[in-house]
XYZ file of C-alpha atoms in Angstrom:
522
model
C 0.159 0.155 -0.030
C 1.278 3.614 -0.927
C -0.193 5.831 1.830
C 0.327 9.282 2.758
C -0.310 9.388 6.458
C -0.961 12.035 9.081
C 0.235 15.690 9.032
C 3.595 15.207 7.347
C 2.231 14.414 4.134
C -1.311 15.853 4.226
C -0.633 18.584 1.446
C 1.330 16.255 -0.768
C 0.447 16.475 -4.299
C 0.346 13.660 -6.983
C 0.070 13.451 -10.699
C -3.535 13.297 -12.042
C -4.698 10.042 -13.526
C -6.021 9.722 -17.243
C -9.129 7.766 -15.287
C -11.546 9.574 -13.319
C -10.764 9.644 -9.583
C -13.066 8.696 -6.684
C -12.263 10.194 -3.415
C -13.425 8.200 -0.351
C -13.904 10.217 3.201
C -13.862 7.899 6.141
C -11.516 5.308 5.218
C -10.745 4.442 9.003
C -14.682 3.446 9.055
C -16.320 0.278 8.133
C -18.226 1.462 5.106
C -15.719 3.853 3.561
C -12.878 1.365 3.985
C -15.356 -1.265 1.755
C -16.285 1.348 -0.484
C -12.515 1.954 -1.407
C -11.857 -1.622 -1.891
C -14.988 -2.200 -4.143
C -13.837 0.570 -6.192
C -10.254 -0.818 -6.410
C -11.513 -4.122 -6.980
C -13.362 -2.779 -10.031
C -10.447 -0.985 -11.491
C -11.085 2.557 -10.420
C -8.435 4.784 -9.114
C -9.147 6.014 -5.441
C -7.731 8.344 -3.058
C -8.812 8.222 0.587
C -9.062 10.475 3.532
C -9.895 10.442 7.583
C -9.804 12.837 10.287
C -8.266 10.050 12.455
C -4.768 9.484 12.669
C -3.145 6.059 12.082
C -3.058 5.230 15.720
C -7.041 5.387 15.696
C -7.536 3.912 12.138
C -8.159 0.292 13.025
C -8.786 -1.472 9.519
C -5.560 -0.041 7.691
C -4.508 -3.635 7.464
C -7.382 -4.313 5.001
C -5.791 -1.991 2.364
C -2.071 -3.651 2.436
C -2.183 -5.028 -0.909
C -4.105 -1.905 -2.559
C -2.067 0.868 -4.294
C -4.013 4.094 -2.978
C -3.030 7.311 -1.535
C -4.311 8.007 2.179
C -4.476 11.316 3.656
C -5.042 10.829 7.534
C -5.601 13.470 10.406
C -7.262 16.123 8.276
C -9.074 16.345 4.824
C -6.566 18.300 2.795
C -7.423 20.642 -0.108
C -5.767 18.576 -2.504
C -8.133 15.850 -1.889
C -10.928 17.813 -2.876
C -9.286 19.272 -5.940
C -7.959 15.793 -7.096
C -11.342 13.885 -6.923
C -14.266 13.617 -9.873
C -16.373 11.947 -7.355
C -16.451 12.305 -3.548
C -18.231 9.443 -1.650
C -18.914 10.580 2.279
C -19.851 7.999 4.906
C -23.619 7.576 5.298
C -23.387 8.795 8.798
C -22.113 12.334 7.659
C -24.477 14.881 8.587
C -25.972 16.926 5.855
C -25.635 20.056 7.828
C -21.866 19.503 8.695
C -19.125 21.732 7.383
C -17.388 18.803 5.758
C -20.609 17.993 3.805
C -20.688 21.652 2.686
C -17.258 21.446 1.677
C -17.754 18.528 -0.589
C -20.789 20.478 -2.113
C -18.758 23.423 -2.834
C -15.718 21.490 -4.256
C -15.469 20.861 -8.069
C -16.247 17.179 -7.487
C -19.286 15.488 -7.768
C -21.268 13.992 -4.869
C -21.827 10.155 -4.799
C -23.714 8.394 -2.498
C -22.924 4.835 -1.118
C -26.393 3.854 -2.746
C -25.263 5.388 -6.028
C -22.295 3.069 -6.044
C -24.049 0.134 -5.302
C -25.993 0.770 -8.200
C -23.089 1.789 -10.203
C -21.391 -1.721 -9.446
C -23.514 -4.527 -9.524
C -22.742 -8.218 -8.287
C -20.805 -10.022 -10.802
C -21.141 -13.455 -9.074
C -23.687 -15.597 -7.432
C -24.636 -14.219 -4.100
C -25.863 -16.475 -1.466
C -27.621 -15.000 1.849
C -28.002 -16.827 5.032
C -30.289 -15.519 7.735
C -32.121 -17.139 10.730
C -31.905 -16.920 14.430
C -29.147 -19.408 15.404
C -26.622 -21.124 13.090
C -25.860 -18.460 10.504
C -22.062 -17.804 11.522
C -21.628 -21.437 11.225
C -23.446 -22.264 8.197
C -22.122 -19.461 6.337
C -18.480 -20.157 7.558
C -18.687 -23.901 6.650
C -20.202 -22.744 3.152
C -17.283 -20.611 2.352
C -15.117 -23.617 3.178
C -16.640 -25.787 0.645
C -15.950 -22.778 -1.660
C -12.398 -22.712 -0.880
C -11.758 -26.154 -1.325
C -13.633 -26.295 -4.505
C -11.445 -23.678 -5.857
C -13.954 -20.807 -5.868
C -12.654 -17.339 -3.993
C -15.523 -16.127 -1.731
C -15.403 -12.419 -1.135
C -14.240 -11.618 2.475
C -14.872 -8.211 4.354
C -11.487 -8.753 6.037
C -12.527 -7.346 9.440
C -10.823 -9.402 12.140
C -12.952 -7.921 14.945
C -16.429 -7.523 13.201
C -19.015 -10.128 12.482
C -20.463 -7.810 9.572
C -24.066 -9.200 8.976
C -25.862 -5.987 8.743
C -26.174 -2.264 7.619
C -23.913 -1.782 4.261
C -21.415 -4.306 5.103
C -22.990 -7.524 3.235
C -23.891 -5.227 0.184
C -20.464 -4.044 -0.222
C -18.920 -7.243 0.616
C -20.714 -9.012 -2.341
C -18.968 -6.721 -4.785
C -15.563 -7.305 -3.481
C -13.139 -9.300 -5.677
C -14.111 -13.172 -5.642
C -15.882 -15.932 -7.439
C -18.962 -16.130 -4.980
C -20.503 -13.978 -1.967
C -21.459 -16.163 0.779
C -23.218 -13.395 3.237
C -24.564 -13.638 6.769
C -27.593 -11.530 6.576
C -28.689 -10.399 9.692
C -31.264 -7.878 11.455
C -31.847 -5.356 14.300
C -35.392 -6.535 14.563
C -37.027 -3.600 12.494
C -39.228 -4.148 9.842
C -37.686 -3.809 6.316
C -33.945 -3.583 7.560
C -33.026 -7.222 6.239
C -35.060 -6.350 2.870
C -33.115 -3.287 2.527
C -29.883 -5.335 2.997
C -31.011 -8.016 0.560
C -32.112 -5.433 -2.088
C -28.898 -4.317 -2.039
C -27.274 -7.670 -2.254
C -29.203 -8.790 -5.286
C -29.057 -12.593 -4.145
C -29.289 -15.584 -6.343
C -30.498 -17.923 -3.503
C -30.720 -17.773 0.205
C -30.639 -20.284 3.176
C -33.168 -19.846 6.360
C -31.414 -21.913 9.343
C -34.249 -21.361 11.883
C -36.461 -18.862 13.328
C -36.889 -18.793 17.333
C -38.074 -16.100 19.609
C -34.798 -14.980 20.492
C -34.078 -11.631 19.257
C -37.402 -9.863 20.247
C -37.325 -6.716 22.232
C -40.116 -5.547 24.321
C -42.229 -3.833 21.355
C -42.332 -6.808 19.107
C -44.045 -10.188 19.030
C -42.670 -13.327 17.573
C -44.744 -13.403 14.507
C -43.718 -9.905 13.722
C -39.951 -10.896 13.912
C -40.859 -14.087 11.875
C -41.887 -11.628 9.101
C -38.899 -9.732 9.344
C -36.797 -13.105 8.380
C -39.103 -13.729 5.765
C -38.312 -10.615 3.985
C -35.618 -13.098 2.184
C -38.495 -14.973 0.570
C -39.953 -11.602 -0.651
C -36.431 -10.782 -2.151
C -36.135 -14.357 -3.896
C -39.498 -14.595 -5.229
C -38.889 -16.902 -8.446
C -35.433 -17.737 -7.225
C -34.211 -20.623 -4.955
C -34.667 -20.703 -1.026
C -33.108 -23.404 1.391
C -34.920 -24.088 4.564
C -34.955 -25.990 7.576
C -38.231 -28.387 7.205
C -38.033 -29.112 10.767
C -39.208 -25.425 11.653
C -42.808 -24.965 11.758
C -42.240 -21.304 11.666
C -40.118 -21.284 8.326
C -42.509 -23.930 6.485
C -45.499 -21.926 7.476
C -44.134 -18.862 6.232
C -43.509 -19.903 2.818
C -47.298 -20.411 2.503
C -48.159 -17.361 4.404
C -46.032 -14.869 1.992
C -47.096 -17.066 -0.939
C -43.370 -17.808 -2.009
C -43.175 -18.709 -5.518
C -39.889 -20.222 -6.219
C -37.757 -23.548 -5.757
C -37.783 -24.581 -2.011
C -35.446 -27.098 -1.326
C -35.604 -28.319 2.343
C -33.544 -30.254 4.805
C -33.901 -31.820 8.186
C -32.846 -34.607 10.570
C -34.057 -37.946 11.695
C -33.497 -37.918 15.323
C -35.081 -39.011 18.521
C -37.139 -35.833 19.922
C -35.066 -34.504 23.152
C -37.742 -32.516 24.546
C -41.064 -30.772 24.104
C -41.592 -27.227 23.005
C -44.733 -24.881 21.600
C -44.473 -22.203 18.891
C -47.151 -19.873 17.438
C -48.584 -20.948 14.223
C -49.607 -18.696 11.468
C -53.063 -19.461 11.863
C -52.945 -18.242 15.549
C -52.829 -21.678 17.426
C -50.076 -22.869 19.359
C -48.379 -25.781 17.871
C -46.752 -28.662 19.782
C -43.285 -29.819 18.639
C -41.378 -32.835 19.578
C -38.055 -30.998 19.617
C -34.749 -32.157 18.084
C -33.538 -28.829 19.274
C -35.189 -25.838 20.571
C -38.091 -24.880 18.323
C -37.711 -27.503 15.671
C -38.471 -30.959 15.534
C -41.695 -32.742 14.326
C -45.055 -30.938 14.444
C -48.791 -30.998 13.070
C -51.191 -28.002 13.445
C -54.946 -28.560 12.793
C -54.890 -25.865 10.342
C -52.758 -28.181 8.172
C -49.498 -27.362 8.546
C -47.257 -30.404 8.865
C -43.927 -31.474 8.854
C -42.672 -32.308 5.600
C -40.396 -35.219 4.207
C -36.977 -33.063 3.714
C -35.305 -33.470 0.423
C -32.174 -33.619 2.181
C -32.124 -35.707 5.453
C -29.601 -36.493 7.967
C -30.239 -39.936 9.829
C -28.130 -42.298 12.041
C -26.679 -39.269 13.673
C -23.774 -40.301 16.374
C -21.720 -36.895 17.429
C -19.993 -36.089 14.138
C -21.061 -38.526 11.963
C -24.433 -38.837 9.896
C -25.892 -40.562 6.788
C -27.095 -38.085 4.146
C -30.107 -39.197 2.241
C -30.994 -37.322 -0.833
C -33.056 -38.507 -4.021
C -32.617 -42.306 -2.978
C -28.806 -41.764 -2.542
C -27.186 -42.397 0.675
C -23.721 -40.710 1.678
C -21.840 -41.157 4.965
C -20.706 -37.846 6.293
C -17.989 -37.326 8.973
C -17.616 -33.701 10.518
C -14.704 -32.137 11.857
C -17.021 -30.583 14.404
C -19.595 -32.148 16.537
C -23.395 -31.929 17.876
C -26.545 -31.916 16.613
C -27.001 -28.511 16.144
C -23.587 -28.671 13.969
C -25.672 -31.465 11.872
C -28.250 -28.958 11.247
C -25.766 -26.182 10.163
C -23.922 -28.654 7.931
C -27.025 -29.535 6.343
C -27.841 -26.074 5.167
C -23.984 -25.698 3.958
C -24.469 -28.739 2.094
C -27.498 -28.223 0.275
C -26.527 -24.516 -0.593
C -22.853 -25.805 -2.016
C -24.878 -28.520 -3.808
C -28.106 -26.914 -5.102
C -26.434 -23.423 -5.853
C -23.052 -23.685 -6.565
C -23.314 -27.282 -8.084
C -20.530 -28.846 -5.944
C -20.702 -32.455 -6.067
C -21.791 -34.390 -2.800
C -18.708 -36.779 -2.961
C -16.746 -33.901 -2.897
C -18.279 -32.180 0.132
C -18.201 -35.485 1.946
C -14.281 -34.858 1.714
C -14.251 -31.230 2.405
C -16.624 -31.369 5.855
C -13.943 -33.266 7.643
C -11.552 -30.862 7.572
C -13.805 -28.078 8.703
C -12.654 -27.404 12.641
C -15.672 -24.944 13.456
C -15.753 -20.913 14.105
C -13.837 -19.684 16.922
C -16.171 -18.731 19.875
C -18.380 -21.555 19.191
C -17.744 -24.389 21.609
C -14.275 -23.475 21.631
C -11.885 -25.443 24.059
C -9.521 -23.270 26.100
C -8.400 -25.832 28.704
C -8.081 -29.493 29.141
C -6.078 -31.445 31.613
C -7.787 -34.672 30.908
C -10.294 -34.533 34.244
C -11.876 -31.088 33.548
C -12.384 -28.904 30.297
C -13.050 -25.236 30.014
C -15.104 -24.116 26.926
C -16.084 -20.696 25.799
C -19.487 -20.202 23.350
C -20.882 -17.246 21.920
C -24.518 -18.283 22.671
C -26.669 -15.413 23.835
C -30.067 -15.996 23.330
C -32.471 -18.729 25.317
C -32.544 -21.472 22.168
C -29.026 -21.033 21.578
C -28.271 -21.275 25.463
C -30.419 -24.514 25.346
C -28.772 -26.061 22.313
C -25.339 -25.683 23.608
C -25.843 -26.961 27.089
C -28.022 -29.817 25.738
C -25.037 -30.872 23.496
C -22.453 -30.401 26.114
C -24.170 -32.749 28.628
C -24.303 -35.560 26.086
C -20.464 -35.584 26.687
C -19.694 -34.522 30.305
C -21.698 -35.807 33.012
C -21.740 -32.584 35.095
C -21.524 -29.154 33.719
C -21.185 -25.768 35.121
C -22.143 -22.740 33.095
C -20.853 -19.032 33.712
C -23.539 -16.760 32.301
C -22.265 -13.224 31.148
C -25.054 -12.346 28.957
C -27.362 -9.246 28.698
C -30.474 -10.584 26.749
C -31.634 -8.325 23.720
C -35.003 -9.447 24.705
C -34.728 -7.550 28.213
C -36.017 -9.133 31.473
C -37.738 -11.843 29.791
C -34.837 -13.260 27.913
C -32.640 -13.022 30.793
C -35.236 -15.128 32.728
C -35.623 -17.545 29.634
C -31.731 -18.138 29.706
C -31.424 -18.907 33.368
C -34.659 -21.447 33.025
C -32.707 -23.180 30.325
C -29.669 -23.184 32.184
C -31.289 -24.363 35.236
C -32.803 -27.379 33.183
C -29.608 -28.430 31.563
C -26.446 -27.875 33.764
C -25.428 -28.786 37.165
C -24.150 -25.412 38.406
C -24.910 -22.065 37.263
C -22.745 -18.778 38.017
C -24.218 -15.826 37.149
C -21.185 -13.580 36.242
C -23.667 -10.682 34.631
C -25.613 -8.353 36.434
C -28.587 -9.280 34.559
C -28.224 -13.016 34.892
C -27.857 -12.610 38.758
C -31.003 -10.572 38.852
C -32.536 -13.610 36.728
C -31.029 -16.009 39.263
C -32.658 -14.641 42.508
C -35.649 -17.188 42.062
C -33.543 -20.167 41.899
C -30.951 -19.290 44.848
C -32.320 -22.239 46.965
C -31.791 -24.658 44.567
C -28.235 -25.390 45.618
C -27.157 -25.159 41.622
C -26.641 -21.205 41.869
C -22.688 -20.312 42.707
C -22.531 -16.516 43.270
C -19.431 -14.754 42.687
C -18.054 -13.089 46.146
C -18.984 -9.631 44.729
C -22.165 -8.806 43.276
C -21.662 -7.723 39.506
C -22.311 -4.056 38.766
C -24.932 -3.180 36.113
C -23.485 -3.238 32.795
C -24.793 -3.638 29.383
C -23.743 -2.882 25.741
C -25.902 -4.878 23.648
C -25.483 -8.504 24.104
C -22.217 -7.692 25.884
C -23.512 -8.257 29.625
C -20.663 -8.325 31.569
C -17.091 -6.784 31.890
C -13.780 -8.363 31.555
C -13.517 -8.406 35.411
C -16.909 -9.850 35.830
C -16.078 -12.724 33.285
C -13.085 -13.856 35.204
C -14.544 -13.713 38.682
C -17.017 -15.974 37.153
C -14.693 -18.390 35.529
C -12.978 -18.590 38.824
C -16.187 -19.599 40.645
C -17.061 -22.191 37.789
C -13.585 -23.844 38.250
C -14.294 -24.595 41.898
C -17.446 -26.374 40.982
C -17.191 -30.289 41.027
C -17.733 -30.830 37.394
C -16.312 -32.561 34.089
C -16.753 -29.169 32.271
C -17.208 -25.557 32.532
C -18.515 -23.549 29.583
C -18.548 -19.583 29.651
C -21.360 -18.317 27.401
C -21.918 -14.881 26.036
C -20.457 -12.450 23.607
C -18.104 -11.256 26.798
C -16.996 -14.949 27.187
C -15.769 -14.942 23.509
C -14.385 -11.290 23.751
C -12.339 -12.104 26.825
C -11.237 -15.715 26.224
C -7.489 -14.488 25.901
C -7.897 -13.120 29.691
C -9.677 -16.563 30.321
C -6.592 -18.352 29.167
C -4.498 -16.176 31.139
C -6.358 -16.956 34.235
C -5.966 -20.756 33.474
C -2.019 -20.231 32.898
C -1.535 -18.489 36.193
C -4.041 -20.629 37.999
C -2.526 -24.142 37.173
C 0.943 -23.276 36.519
C 1.239 -22.280 40.291
C -0.417 -25.557 41.472
């Protein structure tokens, strides 16, 4: 990267290129960074600027292999004079001095949406949505692509999930053979639709829809309709869905979807019983294989279909794939029934949308070792294991703890979560933990509040100091609260301790340091 950084080079002039020059403001932000890379990947000449200095520009590493001029610490006059078009970040106020400076410059203003119209995706675009399993399904599908010789587009931000706002639409326009995009929602009507319209997907996957990402103003069916916006965008195309989820299966009829529907599911002994609201207004009784999915039959006629792709004979990391009379023995590099579901979604998408042979997928799946922060082992001394997992909603917590209890006789869970569903979600998470774990350590303020009614059970193990109130989205615990919770968990007589939540993953290196200091001094 040829970069002119900070005040020392802020007024450096450079020769004009015969091609038009695109000036990108906000290169230190996610959107500005992606805009610049999209333009350069498509052969355009780009110069960049940001008011931040290099110490406060976290994504410069993504530009290492690009040849672009970068002005940091200010917006020099040479930037405005040299640009034919200027693209500011969407967050820039139209009343700001900087915006006025753009308007008064000789350059033409270009919004990010103008860029998205100028440059369309030139590759297959697969969008993956759902409540749980999106990240693993997306990452596994990319793994299949890499092994098949296809290059997926990557946003490249090491610390960001990148599944909302402008990130997926810009990511699918980066250099690559295929775009595999995790597409999330903030729970507002139209936000997923807006992302999908900008992505122009050729196909999609819905992993599941569970009542876990709800705030106090929306009910489950409202949330399900938001997830269903992917069906509206893929009318006449192909959607791959989890047939074991009655909410998804009913949504296809509810939204009058016209396109190719390919289903996947599992054949497995039910692990519990659950209920969900049907689109007819009744409650559906579900013999659950996982939380919210399984075998169902509603009086309105909504009946569990026979999946096109079916996983049978499931045993930890092995299963038999049945499709069109053909059977293929699959062995995964990861384990758990939830990962069988994730694998099925990725397998179907790879085979149906990218035409990768099933026998090839059989070989590729063995080498996939999972996603960091998903049932990630951080310590094992032969008698006790410590894991971290990103699970942060009721069905996710239930799934993780159910799967772990299949492997470990006695399990302790450290809860660092602040549920995005508020008090209801915190209580639901605690209820799931009480049912599926032997000991619970409420490390976050909100999990401590939800644990109050269970104090007399003998399962709750409290840290010495009550956690102070702290919340940043689903990040419900500070570094200190996580460490104190893990310390308490390690004192429990169990085979495994799992620390769950966004904070568990964020501070996993600190947990490793705790383990090193604890066990190296024994």
